[in-house]
XYZ file of C-alpha atoms in Angstrom:
722
model
C 39.550 -41.273 -18.916
C 37.890 -38.159 -20.328
C 39.040 -34.909 -18.765
C 36.509 -33.437 -16.416
C 35.088 -30.056 -17.507
C 36.330 -27.079 -15.515
C 34.446 -24.005 -14.433
C 34.212 -21.198 -16.966
C 32.743 -17.821 -16.190
C 29.763 -16.789 -18.311
C 30.396 -14.011 -20.804
C 26.989 -12.406 -20.409
C 24.288 -11.597 -22.946
C 25.596 -8.670 -24.988
C 24.171 -8.638 -28.531
C 26.433 -8.647 -31.554
C 26.975 -5.377 -33.387
C 24.726 -4.941 -36.413
C 26.762 -2.066 -37.864
C 30.244 -0.738 -37.270
C 30.968 1.552 -34.345
C 32.555 4.691 -35.783
C 34.932 6.861 -33.784
C 34.252 7.743 -30.133
C 37.697 6.535 -29.015
C 38.083 9.308 -26.432
C 34.587 8.737 -25.082
C 35.185 4.981 -24.756
C 38.367 5.642 -22.805
C 36.530 8.096 -20.579
C 33.773 5.641 -19.709
C 36.378 2.922 -19.052
C 38.210 5.209 -16.604
C 35.002 5.976 -14.731
C 34.138 2.280 -14.497
C 37.494 1.649 -12.838
C 36.754 4.106 -10.032
C 32.939 4.129 -9.737
C 30.357 1.399 -9.257
C 27.639 3.391 -11.057
C 28.391 5.222 -14.285
C 25.576 6.920 -16.183
C 25.940 8.051 -19.783
C 23.481 10.909 -20.364
C 22.559 12.967 -23.404
C 19.799 13.909 -25.798
C 17.918 11.293 -27.768
C 19.811 9.911 -30.724
C 23.225 11.111 -29.545
C 24.527 7.542 -29.284
C 24.242 6.754 -25.573
C 23.195 3.150 -26.122
C 25.884 2.482 -28.741
C 28.599 3.952 -26.520
C 27.443 2.018 -23.449
C 27.345 -1.238 -25.409
C 30.768 -0.593 -26.937
C 32.205 0.111 -23.472
C 30.516 -3.023 -22.128
C 31.965 -5.161 -24.939
C 35.418 -3.784 -24.198
C 34.976 -4.650 -20.520
C 33.817 -8.163 -21.397
C 36.790 -8.745 -23.701
C 39.259 -7.669 -21.027
C 37.869 -10.383 -18.696
C 38.901 -8.397 -15.643
C 38.399 -9.937 -12.227
C 35.850 -7.288 -11.297
C 33.661 -8.598 -14.165
C 34.471 -12.272 -13.744
C 30.762 -13.209 -13.633
C 30.030 -11.554 -16.933
C 28.633 -8.407 -18.517
C 24.852 -8.340 -18.798
C 22.474 -6.027 -20.668
C 18.939 -5.175 -19.526
C 16.894 -3.178 -22.051
C 14.246 -1.209 -20.185
C 12.756 1.015 -22.889
C 9.760 -1.336 -23.358
C 8.959 -1.546 -19.643
C 6.107 0.695 -18.536
C 4.832 -1.050 -15.397
C 7.187 -0.613 -12.394
C 6.173 -4.100 -11.203
C 7.895 -5.567 -14.275
C 11.226 -3.834 -13.709
C 12.582 -6.563 -11.432
C 11.326 -9.315 -13.752
C 13.142 -7.662 -16.658
C 16.431 -7.533 -14.765
C 16.046 -11.160 -13.674
C 15.316 -12.118 -17.294
C 18.424 -10.280 -18.498
C 20.560 -12.107 -15.923
C 18.999 -15.431 -16.993
C 17.953 -15.857 -13.402
C 15.418 -18.616 -12.795
C 13.564 -18.580 -9.485
C 10.496 -20.633 -8.583
C 10.033 -19.397 -5.028
C 7.497 -16.984 -3.552
C 10.262 -14.571 -2.594
C 9.904 -11.032 -3.992
C 11.907 -10.698 -7.211
C 13.870 -7.819 -5.665
C 15.069 -10.123 -2.905
C 15.993 -12.808 -5.433
C 17.995 -10.301 -7.472
C 19.855 -9.008 -4.424
C 20.706 -12.499 -3.201
C 21.826 -13.590 -6.673
C 24.111 -10.582 -7.058
C 25.417 -10.524 -3.483
C 28.339 -12.872 -4.074
C 29.011 -12.043 -7.714
C 31.272 -9.610 -9.525
C 29.661 -8.418 -12.732
C 28.792 -5.407 -14.837
C 25.097 -4.703 -15.402
C 24.234 -2.432 -18.338
C 20.859 -0.653 -18.151
C 19.539 1.047 -21.268
C 16.431 3.201 -21.681
C 15.193 3.673 -18.104
C 13.827 7.250 -18.461
C 10.142 6.389 -18.109
C 10.891 4.566 -14.837
C 13.823 6.639 -13.599
C 12.696 6.858 -9.952
C 11.830 3.157 -9.731
C 15.090 2.187 -11.432
C 17.068 4.379 -9.047
C 15.355 2.826 -6.021
C 16.079 -0.702 -7.195
C 19.699 0.082 -8.043
C 20.272 1.740 -4.675
C 19.272 -1.468 -2.907
C 21.202 -3.756 -5.237
C 24.403 -1.702 -5.035
C 24.228 -1.575 -1.232
C 23.701 -5.325 -0.923
C 26.019 -6.422 -3.751
C 29.574 -5.089 -3.298
C 30.781 -6.799 -6.490
C 28.125 -5.191 -8.694
C 28.950 -2.386 -11.102
C 26.339 -0.636 -13.234
C 26.686 1.197 -16.542
C 23.448 3.047 -17.335
C 22.421 4.943 -20.466
C 19.557 7.427 -20.370
C 18.469 10.981 -20.910
C 18.607 11.922 -17.226
C 20.826 11.042 -14.254
C 19.605 8.501 -11.732
C 20.502 10.797 -8.851
C 22.172 8.211 -6.614
C 25.075 8.860 -4.269
C 28.331 7.890 -5.900
C 26.917 8.130 -9.420
C 29.568 9.178 -11.959
C 28.020 11.057 -14.871
C 29.363 10.974 -18.410
C 27.468 13.618 -20.432
C 27.736 12.527 -24.050
C 28.067 15.255 -26.657
C 27.708 14.648 -30.394
C 30.886 13.448 -32.098
C 33.490 15.889 -33.362
C 32.990 17.187 -36.929
C 35.500 14.755 -38.432
C 33.885 11.767 -36.696
C 30.404 12.974 -37.679
C 31.462 13.128 -41.319
C 33.052 9.672 -41.057
C 29.820 8.266 -39.602
C 27.693 9.894 -42.299
C 29.999 8.557 -45.009
C 30.068 5.035 -43.571
C 26.275 4.811 -43.289
C 25.723 6.352 -46.721
C 28.190 3.883 -48.205
C 26.357 1.000 -46.548
C 23.094 2.181 -48.143
C 24.668 2.888 -51.552
C 28.013 1.219 -52.369
C 28.578 3.805 -55.100
C 28.627 6.657 -52.573
C 31.952 8.312 -51.775
C 33.128 11.534 -50.170
C 34.733 13.700 -52.859
C 36.223 17.138 -53.051
C 33.037 18.261 -54.769
C 30.531 17.007 -52.177
C 32.634 17.352 -49.019
C 31.557 20.960 -48.273
C 27.859 20.063 -48.498
C 28.355 16.938 -46.373
C 30.283 18.914 -43.773
C 27.543 21.527 -43.659
C 24.930 18.771 -43.388
C 26.712 17.344 -40.343
C 26.872 20.786 -38.786
C 23.174 21.507 -39.414
C 22.303 18.201 -37.737
C 24.574 19.019 -34.768
C 26.422 15.773 -35.488
C 23.679 13.751 -33.758
C 24.267 10.151 -34.904
C 20.605 9.166 -35.315
C 19.934 12.284 -37.387
C 23.000 11.513 -39.505
C 21.817 7.933 -40.081
C 18.407 9.166 -41.234
C 20.060 11.664 -43.569
C 22.492 9.039 -44.879
C 19.586 6.851 -45.967
C 18.383 9.733 -48.180
C 21.717 10.038 -49.961
C 20.754 7.047 -52.106
C 18.164 9.201 -53.869
C 19.261 12.785 -53.296
C 22.571 14.555 -53.688
C 24.181 16.003 -50.536
C 23.226 19.473 -51.766
C 19.573 18.443 -52.188
C 19.440 16.898 -48.732
C 20.992 20.009 -47.223
C 18.591 22.321 -49.068
C 15.553 20.382 -47.875
C 16.800 20.393 -44.318
C 17.437 24.145 -44.536
C 13.788 24.622 -45.517
C 12.663 22.484 -42.583
C 14.797 24.399 -40.073
C 13.624 27.732 -41.429
C 10.008 26.650 -40.986
C 10.621 25.950 -37.295
C 12.712 29.030 -36.508
C 11.142 31.712 -38.650
C 14.161 31.859 -40.928
C 16.790 32.330 -38.211
C 20.003 30.416 -38.782
C 21.043 30.438 -35.129
C 21.957 27.198 -33.361
C 18.969 25.049 -32.504
C 18.533 23.136 -29.252
C 19.708 19.609 -29.938
C 16.450 17.940 -28.982
C 14.716 20.129 -31.560
C 17.422 19.302 -34.097
C 16.731 15.586 -33.737
C 12.972 16.059 -33.822
C 13.393 18.161 -36.924
C 15.519 15.480 -38.583
C 13.003 12.766 -37.710
C 10.121 14.979 -38.827
C 11.872 15.744 -42.098
C 12.444 12.038 -42.690
C 8.773 11.474 -41.849
C 7.653 14.093 -44.357
C 9.721 12.513 -47.111
C 7.966 9.186 -46.557
C 4.999 8.274 -48.719
C 1.565 8.349 -47.038
C 1.633 4.557 -46.777
C 5.097 4.585 -45.209
C 4.010 7.214 -42.665
C 0.915 5.207 -41.809
C 2.917 2.032 -41.254
C 5.481 3.953 -39.168
C 2.685 5.188 -36.896
C 1.018 1.788 -36.577
C 4.261 -0.070 -35.885
C 4.727 2.129 -32.816
C 2.202 -0.043 -30.921
C 4.746 -2.866 -30.677
C 6.961 -3.204 -27.626
C 10.499 -3.736 -28.822
C 10.886 -6.310 -31.595
C 8.219 -7.741 -33.904
C 8.060 -10.035 -36.904
C 6.521 -9.586 -40.328
C 3.439 -11.723 -39.639
C 2.550 -9.585 -36.634
C 3.119 -6.366 -38.584
C 0.884 -7.550 -41.422
C -1.984 -8.462 -39.101
C -1.803 -5.542 -36.680
C -1.053 -2.802 -39.213
C -2.912 -4.050 -42.275
C -6.366 -2.907 -43.319
C -8.355 -1.448 -46.218
C -6.089 1.605 -46.299
C -2.926 -0.488 -45.916
C -3.273 -3.954 -47.518
C -1.475 -6.673 -45.588
C 0.234 -7.981 -48.722
C 1.880 -4.587 -49.167
C 3.360 -4.393 -45.677
C 6.475 -6.377 -46.640
C 7.501 -3.843 -49.286
C 6.826 -0.952 -46.917
C 8.909 -2.588 -44.193
C 11.753 -2.862 -46.694
C 11.393 0.818 -47.552
C 11.462 1.846 -43.875
C 14.532 -0.344 -43.389
C 16.255 1.453 -46.251
C 15.478 4.787 -44.581
C 16.847 3.671 -41.164
C 13.405 4.024 -39.573
C 13.510 0.286 -38.852
C 16.381 -2.057 -38.012
C 16.544 -5.768 -38.814
C 17.849 -8.298 -36.275
C 18.457 -12.044 -36.187
C 17.100 -13.775 -33.065
C 16.745 -17.431 -31.970
C 13.103 -17.121 -33.051
C 13.949 -15.769 -36.519
C 14.133 -12.339 -38.130
C 12.763 -9.467 -36.085
C 12.415 -5.735 -36.712
C 12.557 -2.879 -34.259
C 12.448 0.900 -34.022
C 14.761 2.985 -31.931
C 12.760 4.381 -29.041
C 13.070 7.981 -30.236
C 11.697 7.044 -33.660
C 8.949 4.904 -32.101
C 7.791 7.751 -29.870
C 7.518 10.030 -32.886
C 5.324 7.466 -34.625
C 3.247 6.978 -31.471
C 2.524 10.700 -31.391
C 1.265 10.551 -34.954
C -0.889 7.537 -34.164
C -2.514 9.402 -31.283
C -3.148 12.408 -33.508
C -4.876 10.123 -36.013
C -7.225 8.931 -33.253
C -6.404 5.320 -34.072
C -4.225 4.319 -31.111
C -6.935 2.464 -29.182
C -7.949 0.337 -32.148
C -4.337 -0.559 -32.964
C -3.634 -1.526 -29.341
C -6.612 -3.874 -29.439
C -5.419 -5.405 -32.712
C -1.998 -5.858 -31.146
C -3.623 -7.540 -28.149
C -5.715 -9.829 -30.371
C -2.660 -10.943 -32.342
C -0.745 -11.923 -29.211
C -3.744 -13.667 -27.653
C -3.913 -15.689 -30.864
C -0.165 -16.282 -30.822
C -0.330 -17.620 -27.264
C -3.231 -19.900 -28.223
C -1.257 -21.330 -31.140
C 1.858 -21.748 -28.976
C -0.090 -23.661 -26.321
C -1.310 -26.101 -28.978
C 2.107 -26.350 -30.610
C 3.832 -26.985 -27.293
C 2.708 -30.611 -27.649
C 4.706 -31.168 -30.848
C 8.235 -31.456 -32.257
C 8.339 -27.633 -32.292
C 8.371 -27.379 -28.519
C 11.817 -25.791 -28.339
C 10.927 -23.338 -31.109
C 7.756 -22.402 -29.211
C 9.805 -21.655 -26.107
C 12.161 -19.455 -28.147
C 9.218 -17.690 -29.800
C 7.506 -16.811 -26.519
C 10.854 -15.665 -25.123
C 11.340 -13.373 -28.124
C 7.785 -12.003 -27.854
C 7.718 -11.587 -24.073
C 7.689 -7.775 -24.180
C 4.711 -7.776 -26.567
C 2.898 -10.458 -24.547
C 3.323 -8.320 -21.440
C 1.889 -5.347 -23.319
C -1.056 -7.489 -24.433
C -1.669 -8.627 -20.845
C -1.644 -5.033 -19.665
C -4.112 -4.076 -22.397
C -6.440 -6.937 -21.414
C -6.409 -6.019 -17.741
C -6.728 -2.265 -18.236
C -9.516 -2.312 -20.838
C -12.927 -2.224 -19.118
C -14.945 -5.372 -19.692
C -12.078 -7.416 -21.136
C -10.353 -8.757 -18.036
C -11.506 -12.232 -19.033
C -9.054 -11.999 -21.922
C -6.303 -11.348 -19.402
C -7.336 -14.453 -17.470
C -7.368 -16.464 -20.672
C -3.975 -15.165 -21.839
C -2.285 -15.620 -18.453
C -3.696 -19.146 -18.212
C -2.845 -20.079 -21.790
C 0.819 -19.286 -21.118
C 0.962 -22.000 -18.418
C 3.579 -23.921 -20.428
C 5.891 -20.902 -20.371
C 5.410 -20.109 -16.694
C 5.837 -23.733 -15.562
C 8.075 -25.168 -18.266
C 10.497 -22.316 -18.981
C 11.409 -21.005 -15.548
C 8.892 -18.140 -15.257
C 6.844 -19.158 -12.237
C 7.191 -15.873 -10.370
C 6.148 -13.679 -13.285
C 3.377 -16.105 -14.207
C 1.975 -15.889 -10.711
C 2.095 -12.077 -10.931
C -0.105 -12.026 -14.046
C -2.433 -14.813 -12.878
C -3.039 -13.200 -9.506
C -3.571 -9.797 -11.101
C -6.092 -11.197 -13.577
C -8.052 -12.792 -10.735
C -8.188 -9.733 -8.482
C -11.773 -8.921 -7.409
C -11.635 -5.553 -9.150
C -10.797 -7.299 -12.392
C -13.817 -9.570 -12.163
C -16.426 -6.864 -11.650
C -16.578 -6.095 -15.365
C -18.939 -8.942 -16.199
C -22.193 -9.690 -14.424
C -24.810 -12.342 -14.784
C -24.779 -14.145 -18.111
C -21.664 -12.316 -19.284
C -19.708 -13.564 -16.270
C -20.908 -17.129 -16.884
C -19.904 -16.854 -20.548
C -16.305 -16.233 -19.579
C -16.199 -18.585 -16.592
C -13.957 -20.972 -18.531
C -11.216 -18.340 -18.704
C -11.438 -17.735 -14.959
C -11.294 -21.461 -14.206
C -8.236 -21.861 -16.417
C -6.452 -19.027 -14.641
C -7.347 -20.646 -11.301
C -5.932 -24.086 -12.057
C -2.797 -22.593 -13.574
C -2.389 -20.399 -10.486
C -2.818 -23.501 -8.308
C -0.209 -25.330 -10.387
C 2.301 -22.464 -10.188
C 1.779 -22.011 -6.451
C 2.256 -25.745 -5.858
C 5.564 -25.695 -7.726
C 6.580 -22.705 -5.607
C 5.838 -24.636 -2.435
C 2.907 -22.400 -1.454
C 0.434 -25.110 -0.456
C -2.105 -22.713 1.062
C -2.479 -20.568 -2.074
C -2.418 -23.643 -4.292
C -5.127 -25.438 -2.339
C -7.368 -22.373 -2.316
C -7.115 -21.773 -6.041
C -7.589 -25.442 -6.962
C -10.618 -25.982 -4.711
C -12.195 -22.800 -6.102
C -11.522 -24.092 -9.624
C -12.973 -27.546 -8.907
C -16.081 -26.107 -7.248
C -16.645 -23.700 -10.120
C -16.088 -26.438 -12.694
C -18.590 -28.756 -11.044
C -21.129 -25.941 -10.752
C -20.862 -25.050 -14.451
C -20.308 -28.561 -15.781
C -16.815 -27.793 -17.090
C -15.347 -31.306 -17.100
C -11.961 -30.269 -18.507
C -11.356 -27.650 -15.808
C -12.445 -30.159 -13.166
C -9.881 -32.668 -14.445
C -7.111 -30.076 -14.246
C -8.102 -29.100 -10.718
C -8.063 -32.730 -9.529
C -4.735 -33.295 -11.308
C -3.035 -30.354 -9.627
C -4.426 -31.317 -6.231
C -2.757 -34.682 -6.826
C 0.494 -32.937 -7.742
C 0.282 -30.958 -4.507
C -0.237 -34.170 -2.532
C 2.789 -35.702 -4.286
C 5.216 -32.987 -3.175
C 3.604 -33.044 0.288
C 4.483 -36.756 0.771
C 0.839 -37.873 0.764
C 1.567 -40.687 -1.663
C -1.636 -42.681 -1.221
C -3.795 -39.597 -1.720
C -1.591 -38.447 -4.600
C -2.046 -41.758 -6.413
C -5.816 -41.620 -5.905
C -6.164 -38.053 -7.188
C -3.777 -38.479 -10.108
C -5.476 -41.711 -11.141
C -8.858 -39.982 -10.958
C -7.534 -37.092 -13.055
C -6.251 -39.458 -15.737
C -9.700 -41.051 -15.905
C -11.308 -37.621 -16.286
C -8.825 -36.686 -19.025
C -9.652 -39.855 -20.956
C -13.389 -39.181 -20.668
C -12.961 -35.708 -22.164
C -10.446 -36.788 -24.832
C -7.780 -34.471 -23.451
C -4.215 -35.340 -24.473
C -1.308 -32.936 -24.132
C 1.815 -32.346 -22.057
C -0.275 -31.791 -18.920
C -1.989 -35.160 -19.293
C 1.318 -36.953 -19.809
C 2.795 -35.128 -16.819
C -0.123 -36.415 -14.743
C 0.839 -39.949 -15.772
C 4.493 -39.316 -14.828
C 3.449 -37.915 -11.455
C 1.327 -40.997 -10.840
C 4.389 -43.084 -11.705
C 6.398 -41.146 -9.109
C 3.770 -41.847 -6.465
C 3.877 -45.563 -7.317
C 7.684 -45.684 -7.383
C 7.969 -44.052 -3.982
C 5.592 -46.688 -2.612
C 7.705 -49.512 -4.060
C 5.693 -50.322 -7.199
C 8.580 -49.804 -9.613
C 7.101 -52.111 -12.246
C 3.931 -50.051 -12.384
C 5.954 -46.823 -12.512
C 8.133 -48.102 -15.355
C 5.104 -49.221 -17.357
C 3.481 -45.778 -17.067
C 6.669 -43.912 -17.967
C 7.565 -46.133 -20.889
C 4.136 -45.372 -22.325
C 4.733 -41.654 -21.778
C 8.159 -41.900 -23.392
C 6.712 -43.643 -26.443
C 3.969 -41.030 -26.856
C 6.524 -38.242 -26.472
C 8.744 -39.803 -29.115
C 5.774 -40.094 -31.449
C 4.660 -36.496 -30.855
C 8.132 -34.953 -30.588
C 7.449 -33.801 -27.018
C 10.618 -33.339 -24.921
C 9.689 -31.454 -21.741
C 7.430 -34.123 -20.208
C 9.658 -36.850 -21.589
C 12.501 -35.559 -19.398
C 10.432 -36.211 -16.260
C 9.560 -39.693 -17.510
C 13.280 -40.356 -17.998
C 13.881 -39.284 -14.408
C 11.520 -41.996 -13.138
C 12.996 -44.588 -15.504
C 16.488 -43.671 -14.257
C 15.293 -44.073 -10.667
C 14.075 -47.585 -11.522
C 17.245 -48.440 -13.475
C 19.448 -47.513 -10.538
C 17.328 -49.628 -8.204
C 17.727 -52.527 -10.647
C 21.527 -52.229 -10.502
C 21.978 -50.531 -13.899
C 23.830 -47.274 -13.109
C 25.190 -46.858 -16.653
C 21.659 -46.905 -18.072
C 20.493 -44.548 -15.338
C 23.288 -42.128 -16.252
C 22.333 -42.146 -19.950
C 18.729 -41.366 -19.079
C 19.667 -38.598 -16.639
C 22.142 -37.004 -19.042
C 19.336 -36.522 -21.557
C 17.078 -35.343 -18.769
C 19.605 -32.680 -17.667
C 20.104 -31.482 -21.252
C 16.378 -31.066 -21.943
C 15.611 -29.342 -18.655
C 18.472 -26.911 -19.205
C 17.209 -26.082 -22.709
C 13.797 -25.179 -21.286
C 15.211 -23.469 -18.163
C 13.157 -25.865 -16.006
C 15.023 -25.591 -12.720
C 12.784 -28.088 -10.896
C 13.428 -30.888 -13.363
C 17.116 -29.992 -13.614
C 17.868 -30.092 -9.904
C 15.935 -33.331 -9.388
C 17.983 -34.965 -12.149
C 21.248 -33.668 -10.682
C 20.360 -35.060 -7.240
C 19.697 -38.514 -8.667
C 22.770 -38.290 -10.898
C 24.905 -37.727 -7.799
C 23.677 -41.054 -6.409
C 24.431 -42.749 -9.741
C 27.928 -41.237 -9.660
C 28.780 -42.538 -6.197
C 27.414 -45.933 -7.209
C 29.948 -45.913 -10.051
C 32.711 -45.291 -7.495
C 33.287 -41.542 -8.133
C 32.589 -40.315 -4.618
C 34.368 -36.976 -5.046
C 32.405 -36.152 -8.196
C 29.183 -37.156 -6.441
C 29.965 -34.719 -3.636
C 30.574 -31.952 -6.206
C 27.174 -32.621 -7.799
C 25.471 -32.602 -4.420
C 27.120 -29.303 -3.581
C 26.073 -27.834 -6.931
C 22.457 -28.794 -6.294
C 22.272 -26.868 -3.016
C 22.198 -23.287 -4.424
C 19.817 -24.456 -7.154
C 17.288 -25.357 -4.496
C 17.461 -21.759 -3.301
C 15.863 -20.859 -6.632
C 13.272 -23.636 -6.400
C 12.193 -23.167 -2.809
C 12.021 -25.714 -0.015
C 14.811 -28.217 -0.627
C 13.410 -31.333 -2.295
C 9.970 -29.856 -1.496
C 10.576 -30.855 2.149
C 9.724 -34.351 0.951
C 11.274 -37.417 2.499
C 10.632 -39.424 -0.650
C 12.305 -36.959 -3.002
C 15.101 -36.514 -0.436
C 15.946 -40.233 -0.164
C 18.449 -40.309 -3.084
C 20.289 -37.335 -1.604
C 20.587 -38.961 1.798
C 21.779 -42.264 0.319
C 24.397 -40.450 -1.791
C 25.581 -38.300 1.095
C 25.912 -41.322 3.356
C 27.927 -43.377 0.827
C 30.135 -40.491 -0.370
C 30.791 -39.489 3.225
C 31.919 -43.013 4.052
C 34.337 -43.098 1.122
C 35.727 -39.583 1.439
C 35.460 -38.744 5.097
C 33.734 -35.599 6.425
C 36.464 -33.095 5.518
C 37.018 -34.236 1.917
C 33.266 -34.533 1.340
C 32.745 -30.974 2.602
C 35.581 -29.665 0.409
C 34.192 -31.261 -2.760
C 30.659 -30.106 -1.952
C 31.996 -26.568 -1.494
C 33.596 -26.831 -4.951
C 30.212 -27.767 -6.391
C 28.493 -24.793 -4.771
C 30.744 -22.485 -6.809
C 29.665 -23.906 -10.166
C 27.439 -21.886 -12.466
C 24.391 -23.673 -13.865
C 26.080 -23.835 -17.272
C 29.209 -25.366 -15.769
C 27.106 -27.811 -13.785
C 25.282 -28.955 -16.923
C 28.591 -29.557 -18.688
C 29.772 -31.468 -15.630
C 26.616 -33.553 -15.511
C 27.114 -34.497 -19.160
C 30.645 -35.754 -18.451
C 30.923 -39.532 -18.691
C 33.499 -41.013 -16.279
C 35.888 -43.726 -17.380
C 35.917 -47.263 -15.948
C 36.436 -47.506 -12.224
C 37.162 -50.397 -9.893
C 34.056 -52.229 -8.789
C 32.742 -51.131 -5.420
C 30.070 -52.498 -3.255
C 26.632 -51.374 -4.265
C 25.220 -48.700 -1.949
C 21.857 -49.123 -0.378
C 18.992 -48.173 -2.687
C 16.927 -45.110 -1.756
C 14.476 -45.900 0.968
C 10.897 -46.213 -0.270
C 7.492 -46.539 1.247
C 8.091 -44.108 4.112
C 9.296 -40.609 4.697
C 13.046 -40.366 5.005
C 14.816 -38.079 7.427
C 15.205 -34.749 5.588
C 17.959 -33.393 7.802
C 21.397 -32.960 6.220
């Protein structure tokens, strides 16, 4: 028999180091000591002094030690791109890979998730939201005794119990070592010699040893001698101080170093630097070429300029699941943003940025129904910060709120299919606020009615999945009425479809079948075919299966499976496999049901679809007890319980969806007895999602034949009590 997978604590989400971490041994030890005695440690210092690098190095050391106080991992949340306080909680939930489909406030979800865990949360770049960050951390630390926080920013958070670690620039020897290492990386022929050491030492001193300033200077040592670099910097300092050689404030030192690097750039490099500042966080080359290109900066020349800015340490290159990305350090980005404002071109560049990401979302929606579905999910995940910025631009620009409705609606596949229901509802509801709809009147409003209708049906869909029937019904009826009034047949089909979905999870199976069947007819009339249409067919199959028509359900889902195989679609296919597994188990084929559900679990986990994942786990538990592994079935049932906390009402409060759980609980309880069942279920409740997925993929060995348990009850509501 194969050995059953055991629980393994997650390691977190710390990125790999892109360049070596030089020196700072004493500082690392100091931060480690503070983390032993304090639950909140804040590394403070001027921009460019190395706060982020030190915090990440300390976090990596903590993760490698695998101490009990960090047994649930070390997690990084980058906050420098967050401007809207409402997005702060979403960003932390994203960093923790926390999926929640409920209508609970994200702050509550975070607190409940962290309450029983012991982990280290690293926050970087919170300055622009210092008060909001402090308020959130105060609540989380009070409610989560196992939480420790390591923050890095230019100012303290001001919370009781906060231990401050003011970070000074490195000692002269470490500064010289850093300069030499970075210069050697840029030019392998570079070396510190007796001849150039005095100039290099003086260069470090003139730059106050600030690491970012040293990195910018090191990039120039490919073209200039140390003496030339020092002479040019001397001229720059003299310009700012009237010739005085006294010590400069460190923030001015850094700004001087960045400004000097800026002056040494060509006009085209400076222009690209300024225009790239409109991006939030990371960006790719295609986006840079579109947003930043123009008559004065040809798009086909952007690649070479990006390479030149990389060589000068203005940009950094990173590998991500979505491919190569570039980014600027926040201090460098802010300098470029100031130049862009002074050029009077910031508004135009923000609109070009918005247009690119509206187009990207449109392409991703179309490509979702293709073999590139997983790549699309990774792409949207990588571009989330820029998509948020585009949504903000749409909703803040007078007269363009319809673009916000369109963009929020177009991302339906991400909200519903990749575990982002709560954030999706935030943007959808905001785009549909009355104030947002006052921009267009008369014919202009009618022109953009399609965008509003799309946002409405997506909002109804999201609310239905969250278990908010009232909000869902309101949005979907408003969408259907508006679609019928304007003759928008596609929007009408979506509204009817989602009303059928709502009936399905509300146990109104006859009505669900009627509405879903009607929606499929409307889709065929309009020629619509995508993941939504196939999901409608799967949902109709569920309604038929729950009423006892398993043959009809299998026929519908086999057709869906075949289309998905042809198109390379995986997300909807997983739901079709769930129904086919339900039918296979009823037909006395548990081994086949397990194979189908194992694939289902794998796909849903890839897309972070918690609804599909927990439904598959519930049915897999029944398959497992049918195979004679009652203890393992109890573990799976226990593991499903906390997952429902993230979905909402357990099994939607549905007797039909709950029937497999009841049948499994009854049979496992008979075989194990109440005490052993409870003990195994408690073991399951301690599993992480990752451990549960590994467990669900475990194939048990042969077991003695046991009597077949009763099939899930169909055709009526089952008792939902546990």
